[in-house]
Short mmCIF file of C-alpha atoms and ligand atoms in Angstrom, two decimals:
data_model
loop_
_atom_site.label_atom_id
_atom_site.label_comp_id
_atom_site.label_asym_id
_atom_site.label_seq_id
_atom_site.Cartn_x
_atom_site.Cartn_y
_atom_site.Cartn_z
CA MET A 257 100.67 77.11 129.24
CA ASP A 258 97.10 75.53 128.69
CA LEU A 259 94.57 76.41 125.93
CA GLN A 260 92.55 78.54 128.45
CA THR A 261 95.54 80.52 129.24
CA LEU A 262 96.48 80.98 125.49
CA GLN A 263 92.77 82.08 124.65
CA GLN A 264 93.04 84.83 127.44
CA GLN A 265 95.91 85.97 125.63
CA CYS A 266 94.20 85.64 122.32
CA LEU A 267 91.09 87.44 123.39
CA ALA A 268 93.25 90.85 123.81
CA CYS A 269 94.78 90.35 120.34
CA ARG A 270 95.54 93.51 118.38
CA ARG A 271 97.90 92.04 115.77
CA CYS A 272 95.96 93.11 112.49
CA SER A 273 93.31 95.39 111.87
CA LEU A 274 90.55 92.80 112.03
CA CYS A 275 90.50 93.63 115.72
CA GLU A 276 88.92 97.12 114.91
CA THR A 277 85.49 95.42 113.44
CA ARG A 278 85.30 92.05 115.42
CA THR A 279 82.55 91.82 117.92
CA HIS A 280 84.43 88.70 119.41
CA VAL A 281 87.69 86.79 118.87
CA VAL A 282 86.66 83.49 117.83
CA PHE A 283 89.46 81.32 119.29
CA GLY A 284 88.35 77.94 118.88
CA GLN A 285 86.40 75.06 120.74
CA GLY A 286 86.44 71.65 121.52
CA ALA A 287 87.90 68.78 123.56
CA ALA A 288 91.34 69.80 125.13
CA ASP A 289 92.50 66.22 124.52
CA ALA A 290 91.43 65.97 121.10
CA GLU A 291 93.43 63.97 118.50
CA VAL A 292 91.83 65.63 115.58
CA LEU A 293 91.85 69.32 114.69
CA PHE A 294 89.42 70.96 112.25
CA VAL A 295 90.38 74.08 110.84
CA GLY A 296 88.15 76.55 108.69
CA GLU A 297 88.87 80.05 107.17
CA GLY A 298 87.36 82.45 109.60
CA PRO A 299 84.51 83.46 111.72
CA GLY A 300 81.37 84.72 110.01
CA ALA A 301 78.71 86.94 111.38
CA ASN A 302 76.98 84.25 113.82
CA GLU A 303 80.50 83.25 114.96
CA ASP A 304 81.34 87.00 115.65
CA ALA A 305 78.32 87.50 117.57
CA GLN A 306 78.58 84.45 119.48
CA GLY A 307 82.44 84.13 119.97
CA LEU A 308 82.25 80.29 118.96
CA PRO A 309 83.42 78.59 115.65
CA PHE A 310 81.01 76.99 113.07
CA VAL A 311 77.68 78.07 114.81
CA GLY A 312 75.81 79.18 111.97
CA ARG A 313 74.27 77.09 109.05
CA SER A 314 77.22 75.70 107.88
CA GLY A 315 78.32 74.76 111.30
CA GLN A 316 75.14 72.84 111.62
CA LEU A 317 76.07 70.88 108.71
CA LEU A 318 79.64 70.40 109.98
CA ASP A 319 78.06 69.14 113.33
CA HIS A 320 75.83 66.80 111.20
CA TYR A 321 78.88 65.14 109.44
CA LEU A 322 80.87 64.96 112.68
CA GLU A 323 77.97 63.18 114.39
CA ALA A 324 77.64 60.70 111.59
CA VAL A 325 81.16 59.41 112.02
CA ASP A 326 80.82 59.52 116.11
CA LEU A 327 82.84 62.80 116.32
CA SER A 328 81.74 66.05 118.21
CA ARG A 329 83.43 69.34 119.74
CA GLU A 330 81.93 68.35 122.97
CA LYS A 331 83.43 64.86 122.90
CA ASN A 332 86.50 64.29 120.89
CA VAL A 333 87.59 66.90 118.26
CA TYR A 334 88.71 70.63 118.54
CA ILE A 335 87.52 73.29 115.83
CA ALA A 336 89.56 76.55 114.88
CA ASN A 337 90.00 78.85 111.94
CA ILE A 338 92.75 80.43 110.18
CA VAL A 339 92.00 83.98 111.32
CA LYS A 340 90.35 84.37 114.86
CA CYS A 341 88.30 87.38 113.72
CA ARG A 342 85.79 88.15 111.30
CA PRO A 343 86.82 89.57 107.89
CA PRO A 344 84.30 92.31 107.02
CA GLN A 345 81.50 91.08 104.75
CA ASN A 346 82.95 87.58 104.88
CA ARG A 347 85.98 88.24 102.26
CA ASP A 348 88.85 85.80 102.38
CA PRO A 349 91.40 86.69 105.01
CA LEU A 350 94.26 89.05 103.71
CA PRO A 351 97.57 87.39 103.39
CA GLU A 352 98.97 89.89 106.26
CA GLU A 353 96.07 88.78 108.52
CA SER A 354 96.50 85.29 107.95
CA ALA A 355 100.22 85.68 108.84
CA ALA A 356 99.56 87.86 111.93
CA CYS A 357 97.26 85.54 113.16
CA LEU A 358 98.79 81.90 112.44
CA PRO A 359 101.06 81.96 115.52
CA TRP A 360 97.80 81.50 117.67
CA LEU A 361 96.90 78.65 115.41
CA ARG A 362 100.63 77.20 115.87
CA GLN A 363 100.32 77.26 119.60
CA GLN A 364 96.82 75.75 119.52
CA PHE A 365 98.66 73.14 117.56
CA GLN A 366 101.58 72.78 120.08
CA LEU A 367 99.17 72.59 122.89
CA LEU A 368 96.88 69.90 121.37
CA ARG A 369 99.78 67.81 119.48
CA PRO A 370 96.53 66.37 117.26
CA LYS A 371 97.23 63.38 115.05
CA ILE A 372 95.32 64.59 112.36
CA ILE A 373 94.39 68.08 110.91
CA VAL A 374 91.30 68.49 108.74
CA CYS A 375 91.25 71.56 106.60
CA LEU A 376 87.86 72.97 105.83
CA GLY A 377 88.08 74.31 102.42
CA ARG A 378 90.38 76.06 100.16
CA VAL A 379 91.81 78.88 102.56
CA ALA A 380 92.87 76.58 105.10
CA ALA A 381 94.14 73.66 102.63
CA GLN A 382 96.23 76.21 100.90
CA GLN A 383 97.61 77.76 104.24
CA LEU A 384 98.33 74.60 105.75
CA ILE A 385 99.10 71.69 103.31
CA LYS A 386 100.18 73.68 100.11
CA PRO A 387 100.06 77.08 98.04
CA GLY A 388 97.48 76.22 95.13
CA PHE A 389 95.89 73.28 96.92
CA SER A 390 92.94 72.14 94.98
CA VAL A 391 89.96 70.88 97.30
CA THR A 392 88.27 69.52 94.17
CA LYS A 393 91.34 67.24 93.08
CA ASN A 394 92.86 66.37 96.39
CA HIS A 395 90.04 66.19 99.25
CA GLY A 396 90.18 63.12 101.16
CA LYS A 397 93.88 62.42 100.79
CA PHE A 398 96.07 62.37 103.63
CA PHE A 399 99.46 64.05 103.76
CA ASP A 400 102.01 63.09 106.26
CA LYS A 401 103.83 66.37 107.46
CA ASN A 402 106.41 65.69 110.25
CA GLY A 403 104.12 62.88 111.75
CA THR A 404 101.16 64.99 111.59
CA LEU A 405 98.58 63.74 109.00
CA PHE A 406 96.80 66.48 106.97
CA THR A 407 93.71 66.36 105.01
CA ALA A 408 91.21 68.61 103.45
CA THR A 409 87.24 68.45 102.56
CA TYR A 410 85.07 71.08 101.23
CA HIS A 411 84.11 73.91 103.46
CA PRO A 412 80.41 73.34 104.66
CA ALA A 413 79.24 76.67 103.44
CA ALA A 414 80.54 75.65 99.90
CA LEU A 415 78.29 72.57 100.31
CA LEU A 416 75.31 74.70 101.23
CA ARG A 417 75.91 76.57 97.92
CA ASN A 418 76.61 73.39 95.91
CA PRO A 419 74.76 70.33 97.50
CA GLY A 420 75.92 68.08 94.59
CA ASN A 421 79.15 67.56 96.57
CA LYS A 422 77.78 66.65 99.78
CA ILE A 423 77.83 62.93 99.23
CA THR A 424 81.51 63.18 98.27
CA ALA A 425 82.17 65.20 101.46
CA PHE A 426 80.56 62.50 103.53
CA GLY A 427 82.87 60.16 101.86
CA ASP A 428 85.73 62.18 103.15
CA PHE A 429 84.33 61.94 106.68
CA VAL A 430 84.02 57.94 106.39
CA ALA A 431 87.74 57.83 105.29
CA LEU A 432 88.55 60.07 108.11
CA ARG A 433 86.73 57.71 110.63
CA ASP A 434 88.89 55.03 109.21
CA LYS A 435 92.17 56.99 109.27
CA ILE A 436 91.32 57.74 113.12
CA ALA A 437 90.73 54.09 113.90
CA GLN A 438 94.03 53.53 112.44
CA VAL A 439 96.14 56.13 113.94
CA CYS A 440 94.32 57.64 116.99
CA GLU A 441 94.77 56.25 120.49
CA HIS A 442 91.75 57.21 122.31
CA THR A 443 89.20 58.90 120.03
CA TYR A 444 86.61 56.04 120.00
N1 URA B 269 83.40 79.57 108.44
C1 URA B 269 84.54 79.42 108.71
O1 URA B 269 85.44 79.06 108.21
N2 URA B 269 84.72 79.24 110.02
C2 URA B 269 83.57 79.49 111.02
O2 URA B 269 83.97 79.44 112.22
C3 URA B 269 82.34 79.74 110.51
C4 URA B 269 82.12 79.85 109.14
#
C-alpha cells in the first residue's frame, strides 16, 4: 500500500454523512517522505472546492510560516486534516464524524511514519494529543507518544481572527525548526 492507493480508496469514502454534502474529499497533500505531518481540523469551502488542504486565506498564512522555517508541502512536509470532508457551515466535526474518519489519518500516519506531528488548533490537538488540551496553555510544547513527537500551535484561521497571537505562533515554528534539526534525518 502507498499513499496514492490509500487516496484512491479514501476518495470513495461513505463512512459518515459528510459525504452527502462534500464536493471533494480532501485527502492530504505533501511530500511522500515527509518527516513532519501537520494536521488541521477539516476542509473549508476553498478546500472542498479544490480537493486540497489549506488553500484558502488560512492556508496562505500557513505556507508563509512554513516557508519562514524552510518547510513546504512541495518539499518536506505533509498536510492532512482530522476529517477529510467539509463540515457544513464550517462547524466543528461531530465526534462520530471524527471517529469514522480517523482510520484514514491513522493509515496516512502508518505510511508516512513521521517523526513529528504538528496539530493545528484545538480540534486536532484534543483528538491527537489529549482531550481538553488547551492550545493557549500548551502550544509549542512537545509530547513523546511511543516515539513520535506531538506538538500543537494556533490554527491559522484563529490567527487571522486574533493577529495578536501571530508572534507567539511564529515562535512555535522556530521551536519546531530546532526540534526538526535535532530529530529528523533528511528534512533540511
Ligand atoms: N482549515 C483546516 O482545518 N483545514 C483545512 O484544510 C483548511 C482550513
